[in-house]
PDB file of C-alpha atoms in Angstrom:
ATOM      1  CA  UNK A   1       0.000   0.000   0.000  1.00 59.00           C
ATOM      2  CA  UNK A   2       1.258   3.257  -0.469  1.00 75.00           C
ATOM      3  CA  UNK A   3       1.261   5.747   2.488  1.00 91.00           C
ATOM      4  CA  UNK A   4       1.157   9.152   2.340  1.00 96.00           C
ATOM      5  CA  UNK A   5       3.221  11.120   0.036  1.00 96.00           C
ATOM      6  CA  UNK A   6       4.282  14.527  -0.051  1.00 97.00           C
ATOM      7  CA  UNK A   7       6.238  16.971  -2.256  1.00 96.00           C
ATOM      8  CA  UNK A   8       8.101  18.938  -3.071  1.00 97.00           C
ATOM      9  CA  UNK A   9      11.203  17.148  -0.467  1.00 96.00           C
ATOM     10  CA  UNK A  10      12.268  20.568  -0.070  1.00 97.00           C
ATOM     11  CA  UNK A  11      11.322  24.053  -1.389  1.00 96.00           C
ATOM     12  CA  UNK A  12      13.334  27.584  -1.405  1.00 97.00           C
ATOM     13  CA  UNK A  13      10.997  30.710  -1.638  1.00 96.00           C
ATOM     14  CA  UNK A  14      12.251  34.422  -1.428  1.00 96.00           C
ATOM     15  CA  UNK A  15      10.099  36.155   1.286  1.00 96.00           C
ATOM     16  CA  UNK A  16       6.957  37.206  -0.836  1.00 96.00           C
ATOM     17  CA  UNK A  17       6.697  34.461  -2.787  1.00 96.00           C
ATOM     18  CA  UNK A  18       3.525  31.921  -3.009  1.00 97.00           C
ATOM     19  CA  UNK A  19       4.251  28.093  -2.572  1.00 97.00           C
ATOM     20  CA  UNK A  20       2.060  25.163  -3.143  1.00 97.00           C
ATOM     21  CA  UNK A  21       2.984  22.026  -0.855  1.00 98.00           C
ATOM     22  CA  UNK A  22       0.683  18.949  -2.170  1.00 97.00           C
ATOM     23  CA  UNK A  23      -0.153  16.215  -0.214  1.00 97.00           C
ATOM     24  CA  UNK A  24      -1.661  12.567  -1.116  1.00 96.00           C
ATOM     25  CA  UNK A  25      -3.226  10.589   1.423  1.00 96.00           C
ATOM     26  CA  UNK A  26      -3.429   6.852   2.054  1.00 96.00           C
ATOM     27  CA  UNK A  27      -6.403   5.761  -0.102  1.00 94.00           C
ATOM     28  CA  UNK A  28      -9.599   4.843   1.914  1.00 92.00           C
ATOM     29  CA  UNK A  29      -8.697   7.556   4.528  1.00 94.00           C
ATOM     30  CA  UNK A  30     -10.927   9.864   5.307  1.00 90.00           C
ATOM     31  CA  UNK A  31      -9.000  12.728   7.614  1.00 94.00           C
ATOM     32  CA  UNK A  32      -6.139  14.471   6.552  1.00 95.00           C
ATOM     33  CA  UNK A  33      -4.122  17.196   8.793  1.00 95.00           C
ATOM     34  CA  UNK A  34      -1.311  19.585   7.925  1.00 95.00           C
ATOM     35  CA  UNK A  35       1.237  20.232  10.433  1.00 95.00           C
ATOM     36  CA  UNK A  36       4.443  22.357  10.829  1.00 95.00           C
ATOM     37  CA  UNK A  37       6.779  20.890  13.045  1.00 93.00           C
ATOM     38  CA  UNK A  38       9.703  23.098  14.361  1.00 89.00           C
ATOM     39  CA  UNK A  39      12.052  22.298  17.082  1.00 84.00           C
ATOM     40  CA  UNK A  40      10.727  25.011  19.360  1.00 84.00           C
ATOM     41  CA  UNK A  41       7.195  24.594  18.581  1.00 84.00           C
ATOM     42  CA  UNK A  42       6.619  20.687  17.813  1.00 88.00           C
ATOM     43  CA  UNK A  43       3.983  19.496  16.241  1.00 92.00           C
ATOM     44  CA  UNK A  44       1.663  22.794  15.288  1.00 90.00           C
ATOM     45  CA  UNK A  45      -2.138  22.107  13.742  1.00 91.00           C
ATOM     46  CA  UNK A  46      -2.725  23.862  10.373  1.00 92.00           C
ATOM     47  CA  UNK A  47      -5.506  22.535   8.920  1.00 92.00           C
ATOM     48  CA  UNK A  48      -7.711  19.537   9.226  1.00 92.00           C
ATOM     49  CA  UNK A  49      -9.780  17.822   7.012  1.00 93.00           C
ATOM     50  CA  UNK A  50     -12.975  15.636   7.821  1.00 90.00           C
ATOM     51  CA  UNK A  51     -14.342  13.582   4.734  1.00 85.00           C
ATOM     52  CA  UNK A  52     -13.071  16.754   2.661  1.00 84.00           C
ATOM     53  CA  UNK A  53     -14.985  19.059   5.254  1.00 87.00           C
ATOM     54  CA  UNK A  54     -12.903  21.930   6.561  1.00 86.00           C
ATOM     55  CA  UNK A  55     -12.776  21.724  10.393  1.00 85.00           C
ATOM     56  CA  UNK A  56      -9.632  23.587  11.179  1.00 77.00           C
ATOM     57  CA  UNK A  57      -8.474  25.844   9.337  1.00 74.00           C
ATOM     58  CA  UNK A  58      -5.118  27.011  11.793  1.00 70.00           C
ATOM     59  CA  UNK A  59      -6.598  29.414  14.032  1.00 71.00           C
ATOM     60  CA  UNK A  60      -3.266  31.903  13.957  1.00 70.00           C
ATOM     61  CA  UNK A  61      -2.073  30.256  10.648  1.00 70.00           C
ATOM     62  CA  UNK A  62      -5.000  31.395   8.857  1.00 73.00           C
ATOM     63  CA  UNK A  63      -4.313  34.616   7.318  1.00 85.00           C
ATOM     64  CA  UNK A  64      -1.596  33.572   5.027  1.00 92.00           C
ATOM     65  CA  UNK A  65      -1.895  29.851   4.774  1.00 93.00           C
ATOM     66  CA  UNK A  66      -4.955  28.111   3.298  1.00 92.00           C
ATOM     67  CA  UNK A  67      -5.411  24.379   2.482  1.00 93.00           C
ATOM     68  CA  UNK A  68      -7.605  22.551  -0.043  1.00 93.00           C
ATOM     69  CA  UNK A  69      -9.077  18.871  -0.763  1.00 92.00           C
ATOM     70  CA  UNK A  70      -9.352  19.138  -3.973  1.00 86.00           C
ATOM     71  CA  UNK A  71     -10.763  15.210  -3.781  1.00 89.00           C
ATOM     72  CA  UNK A  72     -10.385  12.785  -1.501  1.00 88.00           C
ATOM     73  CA  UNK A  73      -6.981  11.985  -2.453  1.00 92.00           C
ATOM     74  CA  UNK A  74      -4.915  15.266  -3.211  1.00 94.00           C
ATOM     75  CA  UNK A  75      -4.604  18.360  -0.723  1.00 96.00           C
ATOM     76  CA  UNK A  76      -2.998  21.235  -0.937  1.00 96.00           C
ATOM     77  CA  UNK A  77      -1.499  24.056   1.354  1.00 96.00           C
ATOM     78  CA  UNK A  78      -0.575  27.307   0.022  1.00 95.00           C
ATOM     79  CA  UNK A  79       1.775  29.617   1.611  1.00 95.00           C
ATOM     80  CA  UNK A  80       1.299  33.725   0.210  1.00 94.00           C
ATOM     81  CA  UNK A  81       2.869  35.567   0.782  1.00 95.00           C
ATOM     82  CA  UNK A  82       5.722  33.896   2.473  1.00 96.00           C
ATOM     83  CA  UNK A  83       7.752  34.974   5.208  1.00 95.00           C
ATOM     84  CA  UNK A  84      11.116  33.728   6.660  1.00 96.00           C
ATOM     85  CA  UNK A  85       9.638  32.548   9.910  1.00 93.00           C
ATOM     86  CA  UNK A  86       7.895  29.803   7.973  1.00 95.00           C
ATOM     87  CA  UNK A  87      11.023  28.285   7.058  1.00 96.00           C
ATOM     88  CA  UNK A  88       9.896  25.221   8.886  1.00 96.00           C
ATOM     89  CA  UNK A  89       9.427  21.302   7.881  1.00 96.00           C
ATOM     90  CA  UNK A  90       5.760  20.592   7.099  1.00 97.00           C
ATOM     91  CA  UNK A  91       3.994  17.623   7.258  1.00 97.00           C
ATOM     92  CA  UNK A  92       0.502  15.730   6.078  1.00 97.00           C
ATOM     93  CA  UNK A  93      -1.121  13.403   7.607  1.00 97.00           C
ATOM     94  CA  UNK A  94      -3.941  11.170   6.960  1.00 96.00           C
ATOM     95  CA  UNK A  95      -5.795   9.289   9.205  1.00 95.00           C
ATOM     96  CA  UNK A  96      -7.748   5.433   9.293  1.00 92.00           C
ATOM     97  CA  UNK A  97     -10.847   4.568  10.867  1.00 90.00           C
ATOM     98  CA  UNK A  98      -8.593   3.439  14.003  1.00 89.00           C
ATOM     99  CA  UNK A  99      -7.828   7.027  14.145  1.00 90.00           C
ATOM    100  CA  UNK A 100      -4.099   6.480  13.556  1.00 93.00           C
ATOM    101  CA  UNK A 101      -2.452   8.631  11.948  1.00 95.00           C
ATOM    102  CA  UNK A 102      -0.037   7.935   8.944  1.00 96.00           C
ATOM    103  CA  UNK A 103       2.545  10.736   7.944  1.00 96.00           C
ATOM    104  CA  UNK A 104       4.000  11.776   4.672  1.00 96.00           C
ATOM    105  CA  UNK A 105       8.253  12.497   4.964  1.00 94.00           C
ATOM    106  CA  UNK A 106       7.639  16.234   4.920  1.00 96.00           C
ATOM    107  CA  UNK A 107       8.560  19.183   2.876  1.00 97.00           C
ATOM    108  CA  UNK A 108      11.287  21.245   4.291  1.00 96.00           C
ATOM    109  CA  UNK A 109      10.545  24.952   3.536  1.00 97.00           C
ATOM    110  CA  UNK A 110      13.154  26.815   3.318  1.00 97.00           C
ATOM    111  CA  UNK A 111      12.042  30.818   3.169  1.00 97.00           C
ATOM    112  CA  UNK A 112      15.134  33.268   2.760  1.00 96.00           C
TER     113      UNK A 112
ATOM    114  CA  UNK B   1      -8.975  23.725  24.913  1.00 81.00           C
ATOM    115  CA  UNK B   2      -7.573  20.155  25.381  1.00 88.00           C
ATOM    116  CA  UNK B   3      -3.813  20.154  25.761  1.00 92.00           C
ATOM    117  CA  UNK B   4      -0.637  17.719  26.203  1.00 95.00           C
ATOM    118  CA  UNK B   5       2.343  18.420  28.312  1.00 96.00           C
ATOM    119  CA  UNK B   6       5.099  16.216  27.934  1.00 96.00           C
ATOM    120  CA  UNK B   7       8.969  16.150  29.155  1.00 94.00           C
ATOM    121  CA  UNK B   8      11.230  18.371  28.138  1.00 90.00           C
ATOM    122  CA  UNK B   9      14.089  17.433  26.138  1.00 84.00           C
ATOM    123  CA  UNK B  10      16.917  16.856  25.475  1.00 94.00           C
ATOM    124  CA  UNK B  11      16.938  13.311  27.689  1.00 97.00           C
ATOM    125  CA  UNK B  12      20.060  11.496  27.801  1.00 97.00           C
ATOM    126  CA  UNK B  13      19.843   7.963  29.265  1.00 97.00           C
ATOM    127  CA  UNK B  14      22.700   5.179  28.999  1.00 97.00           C
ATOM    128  CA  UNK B  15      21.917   2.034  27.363  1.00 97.00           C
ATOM    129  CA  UNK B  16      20.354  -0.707  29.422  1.00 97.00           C
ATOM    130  CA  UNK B  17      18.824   1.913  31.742  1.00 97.00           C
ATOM    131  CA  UNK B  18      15.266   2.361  32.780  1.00 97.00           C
ATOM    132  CA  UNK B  19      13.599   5.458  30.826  1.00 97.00           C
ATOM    133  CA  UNK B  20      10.583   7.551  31.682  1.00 97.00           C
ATOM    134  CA  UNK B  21       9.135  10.129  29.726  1.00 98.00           C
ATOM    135  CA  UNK B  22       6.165  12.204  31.195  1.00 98.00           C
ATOM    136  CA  UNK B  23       2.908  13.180  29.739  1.00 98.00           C
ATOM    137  CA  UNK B  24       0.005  14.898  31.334  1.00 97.00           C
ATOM    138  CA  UNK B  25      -3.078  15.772  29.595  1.00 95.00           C
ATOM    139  CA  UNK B  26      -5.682  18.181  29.858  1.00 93.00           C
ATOM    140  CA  UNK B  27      -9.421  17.202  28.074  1.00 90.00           C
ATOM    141  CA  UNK B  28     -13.026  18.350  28.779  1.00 85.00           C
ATOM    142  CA  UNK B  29     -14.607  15.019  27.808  1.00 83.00           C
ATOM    143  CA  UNK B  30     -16.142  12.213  29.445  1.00 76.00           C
ATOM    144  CA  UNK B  31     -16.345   9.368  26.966  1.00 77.00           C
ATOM    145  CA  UNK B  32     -12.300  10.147  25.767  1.00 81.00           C
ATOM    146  CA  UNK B  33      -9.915  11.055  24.951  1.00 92.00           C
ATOM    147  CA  UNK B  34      -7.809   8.584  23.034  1.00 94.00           C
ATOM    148  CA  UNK B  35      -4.146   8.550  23.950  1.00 96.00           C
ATOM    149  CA  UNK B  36      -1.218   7.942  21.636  1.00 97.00           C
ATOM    150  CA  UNK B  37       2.391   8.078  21.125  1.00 98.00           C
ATOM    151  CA  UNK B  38       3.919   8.679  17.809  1.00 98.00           C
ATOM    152  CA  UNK B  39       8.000   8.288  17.517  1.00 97.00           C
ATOM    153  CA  UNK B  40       9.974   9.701  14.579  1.00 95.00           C
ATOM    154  CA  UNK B  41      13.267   7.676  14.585  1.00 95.00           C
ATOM    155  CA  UNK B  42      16.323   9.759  12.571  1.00 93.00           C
ATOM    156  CA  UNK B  43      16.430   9.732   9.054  1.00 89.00           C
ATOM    157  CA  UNK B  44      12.460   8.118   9.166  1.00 91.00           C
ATOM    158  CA  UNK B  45       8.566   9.526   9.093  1.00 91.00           C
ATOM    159  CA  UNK B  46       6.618  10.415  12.238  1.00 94.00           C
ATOM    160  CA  UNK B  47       5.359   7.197  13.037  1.00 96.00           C
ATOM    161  CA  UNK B  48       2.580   5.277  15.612  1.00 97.00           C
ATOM    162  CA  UNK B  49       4.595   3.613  18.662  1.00 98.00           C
ATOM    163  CA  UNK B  50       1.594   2.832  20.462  1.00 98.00           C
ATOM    164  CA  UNK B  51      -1.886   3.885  21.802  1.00 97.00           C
ATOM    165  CA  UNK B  52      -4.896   3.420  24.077  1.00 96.00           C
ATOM    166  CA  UNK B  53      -8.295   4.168  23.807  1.00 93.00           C
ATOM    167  CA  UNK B  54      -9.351   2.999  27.387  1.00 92.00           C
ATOM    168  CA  UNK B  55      -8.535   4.399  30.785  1.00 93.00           C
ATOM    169  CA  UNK B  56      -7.135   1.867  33.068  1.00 94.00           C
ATOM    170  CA  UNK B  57      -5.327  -0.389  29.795  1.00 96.00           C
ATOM    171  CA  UNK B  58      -1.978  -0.155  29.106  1.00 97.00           C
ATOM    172  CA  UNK B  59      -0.333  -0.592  25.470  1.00 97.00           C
ATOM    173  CA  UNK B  60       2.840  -1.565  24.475  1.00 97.00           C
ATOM    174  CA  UNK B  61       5.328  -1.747  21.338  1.00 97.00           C
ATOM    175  CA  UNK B  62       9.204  -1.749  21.083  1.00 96.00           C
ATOM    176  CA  UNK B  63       9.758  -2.621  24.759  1.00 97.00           C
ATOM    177  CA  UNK B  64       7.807   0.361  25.592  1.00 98.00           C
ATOM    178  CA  UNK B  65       4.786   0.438  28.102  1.00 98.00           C
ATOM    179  CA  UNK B  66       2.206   3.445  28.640  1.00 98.00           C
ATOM    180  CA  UNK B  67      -1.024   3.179  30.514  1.00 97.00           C
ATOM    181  CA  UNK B  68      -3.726   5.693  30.359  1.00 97.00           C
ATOM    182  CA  UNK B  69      -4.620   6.929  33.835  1.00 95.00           C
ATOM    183  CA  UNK B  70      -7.731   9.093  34.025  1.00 93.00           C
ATOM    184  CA  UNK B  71      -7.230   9.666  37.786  1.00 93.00           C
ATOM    185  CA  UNK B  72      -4.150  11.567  37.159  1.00 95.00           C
ATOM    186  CA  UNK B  73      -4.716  12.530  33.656  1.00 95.00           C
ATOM    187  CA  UNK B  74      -1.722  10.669  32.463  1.00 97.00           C
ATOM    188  CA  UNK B  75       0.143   8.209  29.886  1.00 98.00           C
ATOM    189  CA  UNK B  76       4.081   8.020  30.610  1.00 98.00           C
ATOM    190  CA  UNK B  77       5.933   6.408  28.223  1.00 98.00           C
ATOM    191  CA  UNK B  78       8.415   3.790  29.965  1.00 98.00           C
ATOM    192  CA  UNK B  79      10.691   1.378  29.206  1.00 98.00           C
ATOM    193  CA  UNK B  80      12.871  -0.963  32.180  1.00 98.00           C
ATOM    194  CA  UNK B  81      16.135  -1.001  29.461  1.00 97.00           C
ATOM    195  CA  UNK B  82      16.950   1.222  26.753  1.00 98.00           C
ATOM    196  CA  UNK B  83      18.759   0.295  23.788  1.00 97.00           C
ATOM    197  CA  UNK B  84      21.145   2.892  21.395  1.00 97.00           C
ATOM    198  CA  UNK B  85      18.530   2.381  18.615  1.00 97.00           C
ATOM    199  CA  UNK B  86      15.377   4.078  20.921  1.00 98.00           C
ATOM    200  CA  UNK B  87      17.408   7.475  20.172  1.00 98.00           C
ATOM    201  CA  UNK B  88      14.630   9.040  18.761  1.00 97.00           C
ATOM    202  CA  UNK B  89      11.743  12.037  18.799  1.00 96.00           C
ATOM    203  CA  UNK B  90       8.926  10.911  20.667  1.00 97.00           C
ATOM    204  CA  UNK B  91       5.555  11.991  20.571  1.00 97.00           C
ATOM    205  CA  UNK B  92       2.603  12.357  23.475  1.00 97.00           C
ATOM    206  CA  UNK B  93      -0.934  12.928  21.582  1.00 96.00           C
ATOM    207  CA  UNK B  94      -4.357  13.091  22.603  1.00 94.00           C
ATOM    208  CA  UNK B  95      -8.136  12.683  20.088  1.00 92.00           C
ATOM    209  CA  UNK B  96     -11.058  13.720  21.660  1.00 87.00           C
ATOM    210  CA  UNK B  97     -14.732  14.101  20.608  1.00 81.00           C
ATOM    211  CA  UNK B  98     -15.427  17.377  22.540  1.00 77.00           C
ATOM    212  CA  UNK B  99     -12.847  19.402  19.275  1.00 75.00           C
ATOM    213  CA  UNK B 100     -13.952  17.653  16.038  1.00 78.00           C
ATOM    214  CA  UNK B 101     -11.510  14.592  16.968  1.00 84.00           C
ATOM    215  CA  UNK B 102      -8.598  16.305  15.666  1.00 86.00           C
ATOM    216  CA  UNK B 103      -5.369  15.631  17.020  1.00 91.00           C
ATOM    217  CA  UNK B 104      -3.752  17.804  19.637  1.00 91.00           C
ATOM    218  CA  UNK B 105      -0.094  17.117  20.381  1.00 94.00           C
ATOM    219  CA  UNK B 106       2.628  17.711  22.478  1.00 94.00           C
ATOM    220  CA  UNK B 107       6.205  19.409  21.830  1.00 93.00           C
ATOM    221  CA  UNK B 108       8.005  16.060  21.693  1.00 95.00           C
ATOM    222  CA  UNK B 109      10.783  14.591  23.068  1.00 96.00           C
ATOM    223  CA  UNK B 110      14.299  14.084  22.145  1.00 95.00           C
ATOM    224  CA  UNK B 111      15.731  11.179  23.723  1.00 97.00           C
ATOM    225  CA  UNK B 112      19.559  10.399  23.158  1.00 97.00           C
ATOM    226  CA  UNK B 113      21.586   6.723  24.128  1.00 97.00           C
ATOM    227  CA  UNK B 114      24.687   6.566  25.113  1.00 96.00           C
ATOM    228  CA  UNK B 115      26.393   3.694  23.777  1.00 93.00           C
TER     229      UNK B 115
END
């Protein structure tokens, strides 16, 4: 089976840019979260996805990032404009009925 | 809001020696919440270690044990002897019904074995 996969593996943005991170979950699963993980921070909630219904959408996060499921297996989270203290690793995450949760090898953003 | 507190790292343990790492949880609801760790070993994904869905059961993987005390609001991760290869990130998380049963973690972990 495949699990979840992410790219790009790493992205460099100048500060301003716009950056599309896509995200495909484990097929069958119905819940899919984006995370940033820093070192500082761990493991923050960005969005959150329930059968392709919106129920998170990152609090604090929301003003400049903003994810989509476009179907119920591709997602996307767009970053605009960008800003150096994104530069961050950022993971997806999809979820069985079990409610484990199965993460992708991140993208590491890089925002100079 | 629901929370998890875990340990601080960096924890440095010796091989062979007994490890604890702490987590405390915070949740409004009656029927859960759902208790997990996830570990993220170097070089590999975030991945599940172990969980528990019932208060008063105890799950185990790897060596490690965690049960999920309601009375104290806790789920410590332990393990009686550590080996080099448990160097890794670890993980306390909590899913409960009373915030859309999304997934609420802690900061994580770092645990380092001495040889």
């Amino acid at each position: 089976d495949a699990g979840v996969t992410q790219t790009p593996r790493h992205e460099v943005a100048e500060k301003g840019q716009t950056i599309i991170l896509k995200c495909e979950p484990v097929s069958g699963h119905n819940d899919l979260f984006w995370y940033r993980q820093t070192k500082i921070q761990g493991l923050e909630l960005l969005s959150y996805f329930r059968s392709k219904s919106l129920m998170e959408d990152g609090g604090a996060f929301k003003d400049r990032f903003k994810a989509e499921m476009l179907n119920s297996s591709f997602s996307t989270l767009k970053i605009q404009p960008t800003e150096p203290k994104d530069s961050a690793v950022y993971l997806c995450a999809s979820r069985d009925s079990a409610e484990t949760l199965y993460f992708g090898s991140g993208t590491r953003l890089t925002v100079l | 809001g629901d929370s998890v507190t875990q340990t601080e790292g960096p924890v440095t343990v010796s091989e062979s020696e007994s490890l604890i790492i702490n987590c405390t949880y915070s949740a409004t609801s009656i029927a859960y919440p759902n208790l997990f760790w996830y570990v993220r070993y170097p070089g590999e994904g975030l991945q599940l270690l172990l969980k528990v869905i019932t208060a008063g059961q105890k799950g185990s993987s790897r060596g490690f044990e965690a049960t999920y005390n309601k009375e104290t609001t806790s789920f410590h991760l332990q393990k009686a002897s550590v080996q080099e290869s448990d160097s890794a990130v670890y993980y306390c998380a909590l899913v409960s019904d009373t915030n859309a049963y999304k997934v609420i973690f802690g900061k994580g972990t770092h645990l380092h074995v001495l040889p």
